[in-house]
PDB file of C-alpha atoms in Angstrom:
ATOM      1  CA  UNK A   7    -105.107  93.787-156.770  1.00 47.00           C
ATOM      2  CA  UNK A   8    -107.143  95.731-159.342  1.00 57.00           C
ATOM      3  CA  UNK A   9    -110.910  95.385-159.237  1.00 66.00           C
ATOM      4  CA  UNK A  10    -112.335  93.780-162.385  1.00 73.00           C
ATOM      5  CA  UNK A  11    -114.729  96.053-164.238  1.00 90.00           C
ATOM      6  CA  UNK A  12    -118.155  94.553-164.927  1.00 95.00           C
ATOM      7  CA  UNK A  13    -119.283  94.340-168.563  1.00 96.00           C
ATOM      8  CA  UNK A  14    -122.929  95.422-168.800  1.00 96.00           C
ATOM      9  CA  UNK A  15    -124.843  93.545-171.535  1.00 98.00           C
ATOM     10  CA  UNK A  16    -128.239  94.123-173.160  1.00 97.00           C
ATOM     11  CA  UNK A  17    -129.784  91.199-175.080  1.00 98.00           C
ATOM     12  CA  UNK A  18    -132.120  91.986-177.997  1.00 97.00           C
ATOM     13  CA  UNK A  19    -133.914  89.097-179.706  1.00 96.00           C
ATOM     14  CA  UNK A  20    -137.569  88.481-180.526  1.00 95.00           C
ATOM     15  CA  UNK A  21    -137.398  84.871-179.290  1.00 96.00           C
ATOM     16  CA  UNK A  22    -137.894  84.537-175.533  1.00 96.00           C
ATOM     17  CA  UNK A  23    -136.025  81.204-175.449  1.00 97.00           C
ATOM     18  CA  UNK A  24    -132.945  82.745-177.113  1.00 97.00           C
ATOM     19  CA  UNK A  25    -132.932  85.692-174.700  1.00 96.00           C
ATOM     20  CA  UNK A  26    -133.305  83.340-171.740  1.00 96.00           C
ATOM     21  CA  UNK A  27    -130.557  81.032-172.974  1.00 97.00           C
ATOM     22  CA  UNK A  28    -128.113  83.867-173.567  1.00 97.00           C
ATOM     23  CA  UNK A  29    -128.935  85.359-170.155  1.00 97.00           C
ATOM     24  CA  UNK A  30    -128.394  81.987-168.427  1.00 97.00           C
ATOM     25  CA  UNK A  31    -125.071  81.481-170.219  1.00 97.00           C
ATOM     26  CA  UNK A  32    -123.771  84.995-169.567  1.00 97.00           C
ATOM     27  CA  UNK A  33    -124.788  84.993-165.905  1.00 94.00           C
ATOM     28  CA  UNK A  34    -122.399  82.081-165.299  1.00 95.00           C
ATOM     29  CA  UNK A  35    -119.474  84.305-166.297  1.00 93.00           C
ATOM     30  CA  UNK A  36    -117.738  86.416-163.692  1.00 93.00           C
ATOM     31  CA  UNK A  37    -117.525  90.068-164.671  1.00 96.00           C
ATOM     32  CA  UNK A  38    -120.625  90.081-166.897  1.00 97.00           C
ATOM     33  CA  UNK A  39    -123.978  91.556-165.877  1.00 97.00           C
ATOM     34  CA  UNK A  40    -127.081  91.299-168.073  1.00 98.00           C
ATOM     35  CA  UNK A  41    -128.760  94.666-167.506  1.00 97.00           C
ATOM     36  CA  UNK A  42    -131.813  94.072-169.675  1.00 97.00           C
ATOM     37  CA  UNK A  43    -133.591  92.389-172.544  1.00 98.00           C
ATOM     38  CA  UNK A  44    -135.466  93.695-175.581  1.00 97.00           C
ATOM     39  CA  UNK A  45    -137.909  91.768-177.774  1.00 96.00           C
ATOM     40  CA  UNK A  46    -137.826  94.020-180.851  1.00 96.00           C
ATOM     41  CA  UNK A  47    -135.734  96.720-182.513  1.00 95.00           C
ATOM     42  CA  UNK A  48    -137.682  99.661-181.091  1.00 96.00           C
ATOM     43  CA  UNK A  49    -137.303  98.314-177.562  1.00 97.00           C
ATOM     44  CA  UNK A  50    -133.593  97.668-178.205  1.00 96.00           C
ATOM     45  CA  UNK A  51    -133.033 101.319-179.149  1.00 96.00           C
ATOM     46  CA  UNK A  52    -135.010 102.612-176.156  1.00 96.00           C
ATOM     47  CA  UNK A  53    -133.318 100.285-173.655  1.00 96.00           C
ATOM     48  CA  UNK A  54    -129.858 101.014-175.070  1.00 96.00           C
ATOM     49  CA  UNK A  55    -130.569 104.707-174.590  1.00 94.00           C
ATOM     50  CA  UNK A  56    -131.869 104.207-171.030  1.00 95.00           C
ATOM     51  CA  UNK A  57    -129.472 101.535-169.733  1.00 95.00           C
ATOM     52  CA  UNK A  58    -126.273 102.474-171.614  1.00 94.00           C
ATOM     53  CA  UNK A  59    -124.906  98.903-171.788  1.00 95.00           C
ATOM     54  CA  UNK A  60    -121.254  98.250-172.610  1.00 95.00           C
ATOM     55  CA  UNK A  61    -122.270  95.593-175.150  1.00 97.00           C
ATOM     56  CA  UNK A  62    -125.488  94.948-177.066  1.00 97.00           C
ATOM     57  CA  UNK A  63    -126.194  91.416-178.351  1.00 97.00           C
ATOM     58  CA  UNK A  64    -128.588  92.038-181.237  1.00 95.00           C
ATOM     59  CA  UNK A  65    -130.637  89.812-183.540  1.00 94.00           C
ATOM     60  CA  UNK A  66    -131.007  91.102-187.113  1.00 94.00           C
ATOM     61  CA  UNK A  67    -134.521  89.792-187.761  1.00 92.00           C
ATOM     62  CA  UNK A  68    -136.938  91.359-185.264  1.00 93.00           C
ATOM     63  CA  UNK A  69    -140.385  92.965-185.466  1.00 90.00           C
ATOM     64  CA  UNK A  70    -141.162  96.714-185.544  1.00 90.00           C
ATOM     65  CA  UNK A  71    -137.554  97.667-186.371  1.00 91.00           C
ATOM     66  CA  UNK A  72    -135.032  95.185-187.732  1.00 92.00           C
ATOM     67  CA  UNK A  73    -131.498  94.853-186.406  1.00 90.00           C
ATOM     68  CA  UNK A  74    -129.904  96.906-189.200  1.00 93.00           C
ATOM     69  CA  UNK A  75    -132.261  99.835-188.559  1.00 94.00           C
ATOM     70  CA  UNK A  76    -131.670  99.554-184.810  1.00 94.00           C
ATOM     71  CA  UNK A  77    -127.879  99.527-185.305  1.00 94.00           C
ATOM     72  CA  UNK A  78    -128.040 102.643-187.485  1.00 94.00           C
ATOM     73  CA  UNK A  79    -130.088 104.528-184.891  1.00 94.00           C
ATOM     74  CA  UNK A  80    -127.958 103.378-181.950  1.00 93.00           C
ATOM     75  CA  UNK A  81    -124.667 104.180-183.732  1.00 92.00           C
ATOM     76  CA  UNK A  82    -126.009 107.617-184.713  1.00 93.00           C
ATOM     77  CA  UNK A  83    -126.726 108.405-181.046  1.00 90.00           C
ATOM     78  CA  UNK A  84    -123.759 106.508-179.558  1.00 86.00           C
ATOM     79  CA  UNK A  85    -120.936 106.016-182.084  1.00 83.00           C
ATOM     80  CA  UNK A  86    -118.851 104.195-179.452  1.00 85.00           C
ATOM     81  CA  UNK A  87    -121.544 101.520-178.899  1.00 84.00           C
ATOM     82  CA  UNK A  88    -120.304  97.918-179.119  1.00 94.00           C
ATOM     83  CA  UNK A  89    -122.840  95.743-180.919  1.00 95.00           C
ATOM     84  CA  UNK A  90    -122.527  92.003-181.569  1.00 94.00           C
ATOM     85  CA  UNK A  91    -124.904  90.524-184.136  1.00 92.00           C
TER      86      UNK A  91
END
């Protein structure tokens, strides 16, 4: 039997309750690991760079750097990045 590969997820949203809710929901799913959280666009870029998640769940409206700016920077550095808005 083949071993299921774990999907590593980073959650980026400026609302703590949203991040917590998404984390709680995703942690109930087998094969998904939440590797980190970011509270703004700058932190999302830095944590994506450091943690190299398979998927980034990203809010568009965040302080310091909005989601569009963060996506542009992340895609420039990692064109293969999978980002869900």
